mmCIF file of C-alpha atoms in Angstrom:
data_model
loop_
_atom_site.group_PDB
_atom_site.id
_atom_site.type_symbol
_atom_site.label_atom_id
_atom_site.label_comp_id
_atom_site.label_asym_id
_atom_site.label_seq_id
_atom_site.Cartn_x
_atom_site.Cartn_y
_atom_site.Cartn_z
ATOM 1 C CA ASP A 1 81.359 100.998 107.900
ATOM 2 C CA THR A 2 82.345 101.703 104.270
ATOM 3 C CA ALA A 3 84.762 104.611 103.878
ATOM 4 C CA VAL A 4 83.911 105.449 100.247
ATOM 5 C CA SER A 5 80.585 104.120 99.011
ATOM 6 C CA GLN A 6 79.185 104.271 95.492
ATOM 7 C CA THR A 7 75.721 103.484 94.224
ATOM 8 C CA PRO A 8 74.655 101.736 92.139
ATOM 9 C CA LYS A 9 77.251 98.984 91.885
ATOM 10 C CA TYR A 10 75.882 97.840 88.524
ATOM 11 C CA LEU A 11 73.974 99.829 85.950
ATOM 12 C CA VAL A 12 72.667 98.563 82.606
ATOM 13 C CA THR A 13 70.942 101.048 80.339
ATOM 14 C CA GLN A 14 70.146 101.915 76.735
ATOM 15 C CA MET A 15 72.017 104.350 74.525
ATOM 16 C CA GLY A 16 70.660 107.858 74.794
ATOM 17 C CA ASN A 17 69.491 107.558 78.393
ATOM 18 C CA ASP A 18 70.643 109.768 81.267
ATOM 19 C CA LYS A 19 71.995 108.170 84.424
ATOM 20 C CA SER A 20 73.662 109.150 87.708
ATOM 21 C CA ILE A 21 76.178 107.521 90.010
ATOM 22 C CA LYS A 22 76.410 108.683 93.602
ATOM 23 C CA CYS A 23 79.438 108.719 95.872
ATOM 24 C CA GLU A 24 79.811 109.438 99.558
ATOM 25 C CA GLN A 25 82.870 109.351 101.825
ATOM 26 C CA ASN A 26 82.887 109.339 105.622
ATOM 27 C CA LEU A 27 86.625 109.877 106.041
ATOM 28 C CA GLY A 28 86.470 113.639 106.455
ATOM 29 C CA HIS A 29 88.579 114.074 103.317
ATOM 30 C CA ASP A 30 88.532 117.356 101.439
ATOM 31 C CA THR A 31 89.259 116.078 97.936
ATOM 32 C CA MET A 32 87.151 113.668 95.874
ATOM 33 C CA TYR A 33 87.700 112.187 92.446
ATOM 34 C CA TRP A 34 86.068 110.244 89.668
ATOM 35 C CA TYR A 35 88.211 107.771 87.770
ATOM 36 C CA LYS A 36 87.189 105.683 84.759
ATOM 37 C CA GLN A 37 88.555 102.223 84.050
ATOM 38 C CA ASP A 38 88.057 101.504 80.375
ATOM 39 C CA SER A 39 88.277 98.300 78.374
ATOM 40 C CA LYS A 40 92.067 98.554 78.260
ATOM 41 C CA LYS A 41 92.060 98.535 82.082
ATOM 42 C CA PHE A 42 93.773 101.896 82.555
ATOM 43 C CA LEU A 43 92.411 103.947 85.444
ATOM 44 C CA LYS A 44 92.076 107.498 84.155
ATOM 45 C CA ILE A 45 91.089 110.547 86.143
ATOM 46 C CA MET A 46 87.983 112.373 85.011
ATOM 47 C CA PHE A 47 87.309 114.980 87.696
ATOM 48 C CA SER A 48 88.624 116.168 91.012
ATOM 49 C CA TYR A 49 86.856 118.365 93.561
ATOM 50 C CA ASN A 50 88.453 120.045 96.552
ATOM 51 C CA ASN A 51 85.909 121.056 99.181
ATOM 52 C CA LYS A 52 83.128 121.347 96.566
ATOM 53 C CA GLU A 53 85.293 123.234 94.092
ATOM 54 C CA LEU A 54 86.198 121.690 90.721
ATOM 55 C CA ILE A 55 89.988 121.544 90.372
ATOM 56 C CA ILE A 56 90.537 118.951 87.642
ATOM 57 C CA ASN A 57 88.515 118.318 84.493
ATOM 58 C CA GLU A 58 90.455 115.996 82.226
ATOM 59 C CA THR A 59 88.889 116.824 78.848
ATOM 60 C CA VAL A 60 85.814 114.813 79.605
ATOM 61 C CA PRO A 61 82.829 115.325 77.240
ATOM 62 C CA ASN A 62 80.215 117.829 78.393
ATOM 63 C CA ARG A 63 77.744 114.955 78.705
ATOM 64 C CA PHE A 64 79.482 114.167 81.991
ATOM 65 C CA SER A 65 78.598 116.564 84.786
ATOM 66 C CA PRO A 66 79.928 116.094 88.311
ATOM 67 C CA LYS A 67 78.167 117.701 91.229
ATOM 68 C CA SER A 68 79.449 118.100 94.765
ATOM 69 C CA PRO A 69 76.701 119.281 97.147
ATOM 70 C CA ASP A 70 79.134 119.092 100.060
ATOM 71 C CA LYS A 71 82.662 117.848 100.584
ATOM 72 C CA ALA A 72 81.468 114.365 101.550
ATOM 73 C CA HIS A 73 79.555 113.776 98.316
ATOM 74 C CA LEU A 74 80.521 113.754 94.648
ATOM 75 C CA ASN A 75 77.924 112.580 92.162
ATOM 76 C CA LEU A 76 78.369 111.920 88.464
ATOM 77 C CA HIS A 77 75.577 112.541 85.998
ATOM 78 C CA ILE A 78 75.878 111.330 82.421
ATOM 79 C CA ASN A 79 73.588 112.573 79.657
ATOM 80 C CA SER A 80 72.860 110.907 76.339
ATOM 81 C CA LEU A 81 74.782 107.745 77.115
ATOM 82 C CA GLU A 82 76.920 106.240 74.354
ATOM 83 C CA LEU A 83 78.306 102.734 73.886
ATOM 84 C CA GLY A 84 81.805 104.015 74.657
ATOM 85 C CA ASP A 85 80.704 105.116 78.099
ATOM 86 C CA SER A 86 80.594 101.478 79.175
ATOM 87 C CA ALA A 87 83.249 101.181 81.853
ATOM 88 C CA VAL A 88 83.805 100.878 85.574
ATOM 89 C CA TYR A 89 83.662 104.231 87.329
ATOM 90 C CA PHE A 90 85.548 104.609 90.599
ATOM 91 C CA CYS A 91 85.040 107.327 93.145
ATOM 92 C CA ALA A 92 87.941 108.172 95.456
ATOM 93 C CA SER A 93 88.934 110.649 98.138
ATOM 94 C CA SER A 94 92.104 111.980 99.741
ATOM 95 C CA PRO A 95 92.942 114.278 102.651
ATOM 96 C CA ARG A 96 93.783 117.957 102.122
ATOM 97 C CA GLY A 97 97.450 118.565 101.558
ATOM 98 C CA SER A 98 98.255 115.058 100.441
ATOM 99 C CA GLY A 99 98.140 115.992 96.788
ATOM 100 C CA ALA A 100 96.770 112.885 95.185
ATOM 101 C CA ASN A 101 99.316 110.705 96.807
ATOM 102 C CA VAL A 102 97.119 108.313 98.712
ATOM 103 C CA LEU A 103 93.596 107.829 97.479
ATOM 104 C CA THR A 104 90.893 105.741 99.100
ATOM 105 C CA PHE A 105 88.675 104.196 96.439
ATOM 106 C CA GLY A 106 85.119 103.026 96.391
ATOM 107 C CA ALA A 107 84.238 99.578 95.052
ATOM 108 C CA GLY A 108 83.328 100.890 91.617
ATOM 109 C CA SER A 109 80.170 101.198 89.549
ATOM 110 C CA ARG A 110 80.038 99.082 86.408
ATOM 111 C CA LEU A 111 78.082 100.866 83.688
ATOM 112 C CA THR A 112 76.950 98.902 80.624
ATOM 113 C CA VAL A 113 75.390 100.811 77.757
ATOM 114 C CA LEU A 114 73.449 98.672 75.258
ATOM 115 C CA ASP B 1 100.024 108.595 75.369
ATOM 116 C CA GLN B 2 100.275 106.418 78.445
ATOM 117 C CA GLN B 3 102.772 107.881 80.889
ATOM 118 C CA VAL B 4 102.747 104.846 83.162
ATOM 119 C CA LYS B 5 102.959 101.362 81.695
ATOM 120 C CA GLN B 6 102.868 97.879 83.107
ATOM 121 C CA ASN B 7 103.885 95.686 80.230
ATOM 122 C CA SER B 8 103.053 92.361 81.823
ATOM 123 C CA PRO B 9 99.289 91.848 81.937
ATOM 124 C CA SER B 10 99.691 88.758 84.094
ATOM 125 C CA LEU B 11 102.188 86.923 86.279
ATOM 126 C CA SER B 12 102.011 83.510 87.884
ATOM 127 C CA VAL B 13 104.223 82.646 90.870
ATOM 128 C CA GLN B 14 104.458 79.690 93.179
ATOM 129 C CA GLU B 15 103.563 80.198 96.812
ATOM 130 C CA GLY B 16 106.599 81.024 98.924
ATOM 131 C CA ARG B 17 108.634 82.361 96.004
ATOM 132 C CA ILE B 18 109.312 85.988 95.113
ATOM 133 C CA SER B 19 106.890 87.959 92.950
ATOM 134 C CA ILE B 20 108.338 90.862 90.963
ATOM 135 C CA LEU B 21 106.000 93.315 89.292
ATOM 136 C CA ASN B 22 107.402 95.956 86.971
ATOM 137 C CA CYS B 23 106.350 99.433 85.942
ATOM 138 C CA ASP B 24 107.834 101.979 83.538
ATOM 139 C CA TYR B 25 107.076 105.673 83.237
ATOM 140 C CA THR B 26 107.911 108.390 80.749
ATOM 141 C CA ASN B 27 107.243 111.624 82.631
ATOM 142 C CA SER B 28 110.424 112.846 84.334
ATOM 143 C CA MET B 29 108.346 115.227 86.462
ATOM 144 C CA PHE B 30 106.844 112.372 88.450
ATOM 145 C CA ASP B 31 108.176 112.502 91.998
ATOM 146 C CA TYR B 32 105.984 110.084 93.908
ATOM 147 C CA PHE B 33 105.118 106.521 93.046
ATOM 148 C CA LEU B 34 102.593 104.132 94.509
ATOM 149 C CA TRP B 35 101.377 100.590 94.209
ATOM 150 C CA TYR B 36 97.733 99.704 94.626
ATOM 151 C CA LYS B 37 96.229 96.253 94.962
ATOM 152 C CA LYS B 38 92.791 95.370 93.662
ATOM 153 C CA TYR B 39 90.602 92.355 94.353
ATOM 154 C CA PRO B 40 87.610 91.543 92.085
ATOM 155 C CA ALA B 41 84.536 93.686 92.692
ATOM 156 C CA GLU B 42 86.476 95.963 95.019
ATOM 157 C CA GLY B 43 88.244 99.272 94.579
ATOM 158 C CA PRO B 44 92.029 99.555 94.505
ATOM 159 C CA THR B 45 93.641 99.780 97.945
ATOM 160 C CA PHE B 46 96.934 101.498 98.718
ATOM 161 C CA LEU B 47 99.833 99.120 99.276
ATOM 162 C CA ILE B 48 103.156 100.951 99.364
ATOM 163 C CA SER B 49 104.751 104.118 98.017
ATOM 164 C CA ILE B 50 108.129 105.681 97.355
ATOM 165 C CA SER B 51 109.360 109.223 96.923
ATOM 166 C CA SER B 52 111.763 110.084 94.116
ATOM 167 C CA ILE B 53 114.431 110.990 96.684
ATOM 168 C CA LYS B 54 114.661 107.321 97.656
ATOM 169 C CA ASP B 55 115.504 104.204 95.701
ATOM 170 C CA LYS B 56 113.961 101.649 98.032
ATOM 171 C CA ASN B 57 111.107 101.421 100.489
ATOM 172 C CA GLU B 58 110.229 98.337 102.461
ATOM 173 C CA ASP B 59 107.102 97.364 104.367
ATOM 174 C CA GLY B 60 106.989 93.828 105.637
ATOM 175 C CA ARG B 61 106.899 91.423 102.703
ATOM 176 C CA PHE B 62 106.620 94.288 100.217
ATOM 177 C CA THR B 63 109.526 96.286 98.821
ATOM 178 C CA VAL B 64 109.392 98.907 96.098
ATOM 179 C CA PHE B 65 112.525 99.795 94.133
ATOM 180 C CA LEU B 66 112.891 102.961 92.070
ATOM 181 C CA ASN B 67 115.432 103.459 89.291
ATOM 182 C CA LYS B 68 115.039 107.076 88.215
ATOM 183 C CA SER B 69 117.608 106.951 85.440
ATOM 184 C CA ALA B 70 115.741 104.067 83.835
ATOM 185 C CA LYS B 71 112.327 105.484 84.766
ATOM 186 C CA HIS B 72 111.465 102.111 86.182
ATOM 187 C CA LEU B 73 110.042 100.832 89.415
ATOM 188 C CA SER B 74 109.317 97.386 90.693
ATOM 189 C CA LEU B 75 107.386 95.780 93.505
ATOM 190 C CA HIS B 76 108.834 92.718 95.196
ATOM 191 C CA ILE B 77 106.686 90.454 97.308
ATOM 192 C CA VAL B 78 108.493 87.832 99.312
ATOM 193 C CA PRO B 79 107.402 85.291 100.261
ATOM 194 C CA SER B 80 104.336 85.282 98.049
ATOM 195 C CA GLN B 81 101.116 84.080 99.630
ATOM 196 C CA PRO B 82 97.792 82.968 98.071
ATOM 197 C CA GLY B 83 96.105 86.118 99.445
ATOM 198 C CA ASP B 84 98.460 88.186 97.287
ATOM 199 C CA SER B 85 96.570 87.053 94.188
ATOM 200 C CA ALA B 86 95.089 90.285 92.842
ATOM 201 C CA VAL B 87 95.593 92.959 90.214
ATOM 202 C CA TYR B 88 98.424 95.362 91.054
ATOM 203 C CA PHE B 89 98.405 98.911 89.734
ATOM 204 C CA CYS B 90 101.414 101.156 89.559
ATOM 205 C CA ALA B 91 100.671 104.897 89.882
ATOM 206 C CA ALA B 92 102.631 108.131 89.816
ATOM 207 C CA SER B 93 102.117 111.797 90.557
ATOM 208 C CA GLU B 94 103.830 115.132 90.022
ATOM 209 C CA GLU B 95 104.283 117.454 92.978
ATOM 210 C CA GLY B 96 101.129 119.504 93.443
ATOM 211 C CA ALA B 97 99.370 117.857 90.507
ATOM 212 C CA GLN B 98 96.444 116.629 92.613
ATOM 213 C CA LYS B 99 96.027 113.472 90.567
ATOM 214 C CA LEU B 100 97.479 110.013 90.132
ATOM 215 C CA VAL B 101 98.370 108.517 86.754
ATOM 216 C CA PHE B 102 97.856 104.766 86.715
ATOM 217 C CA GLY B 103 99.218 101.893 84.688
ATOM 218 C CA GLN B 104 96.893 99.238 83.301
ATOM 219 C CA GLY B 105 97.621 96.711 86.027
ATOM 220 C CA THR B 106 99.246 93.289 86.307
ATOM 221 C CA ARG B 107 97.208 90.307 87.420
ATOM 222 C CA LEU B 108 99.246 88.299 89.916
ATOM 223 C CA THR B 109 98.278 84.695 90.604
ATOM 224 C CA ILE B 110 99.941 82.809 93.438
ATOM 225 C CA ASN B 111 99.788 79.074 92.940
ATOM 226 C CA PRO B 112 99.821 76.720 95.943
#
């Protein structure tokens, strides 16, 4: 039973399209994150939600809009996709009170913008 | 400005020998450090961590060393096994910061 699951695993789309990536965790964690792994392989935080409340927004363009309908779900919607958005997007979660010290990651969603 | 750096993109080690992965950081406010391991097509998984009040933490074959004055940490794996072949990410956090800052990873290959 997957702890943090993301869908889709692969996504290929044209520039200018809008797409969404969904994430669900069954660990009972209060905090969820989106990280982006770019072409240089760094994993960089994009957003963090604590019990549905946005707590971190790391200067991500407005075209990216996270939505957390409940504390077990954190979805990422991207408008007007650009070539530079091609990356692997990882969802993660952590328990309340742990800071960000131990994250459990999903398997990643590879987005390719043509 | 990358606050956590892993300057070796890859490392190749013979099975049974010691693997040493290195990580440098620039932010003196970091007080907790972690290593994650990542297999292809999977997410990173937590391996071992160390608090800034310690200089060594050991868990089985894995030992992490922290040198605060040099802003350097290392992960030692001994003996190395073929299943250790993966990408290893170093990460760090500030107290209460609610996020991890990652390095770019080192690909470790264990040769039989």
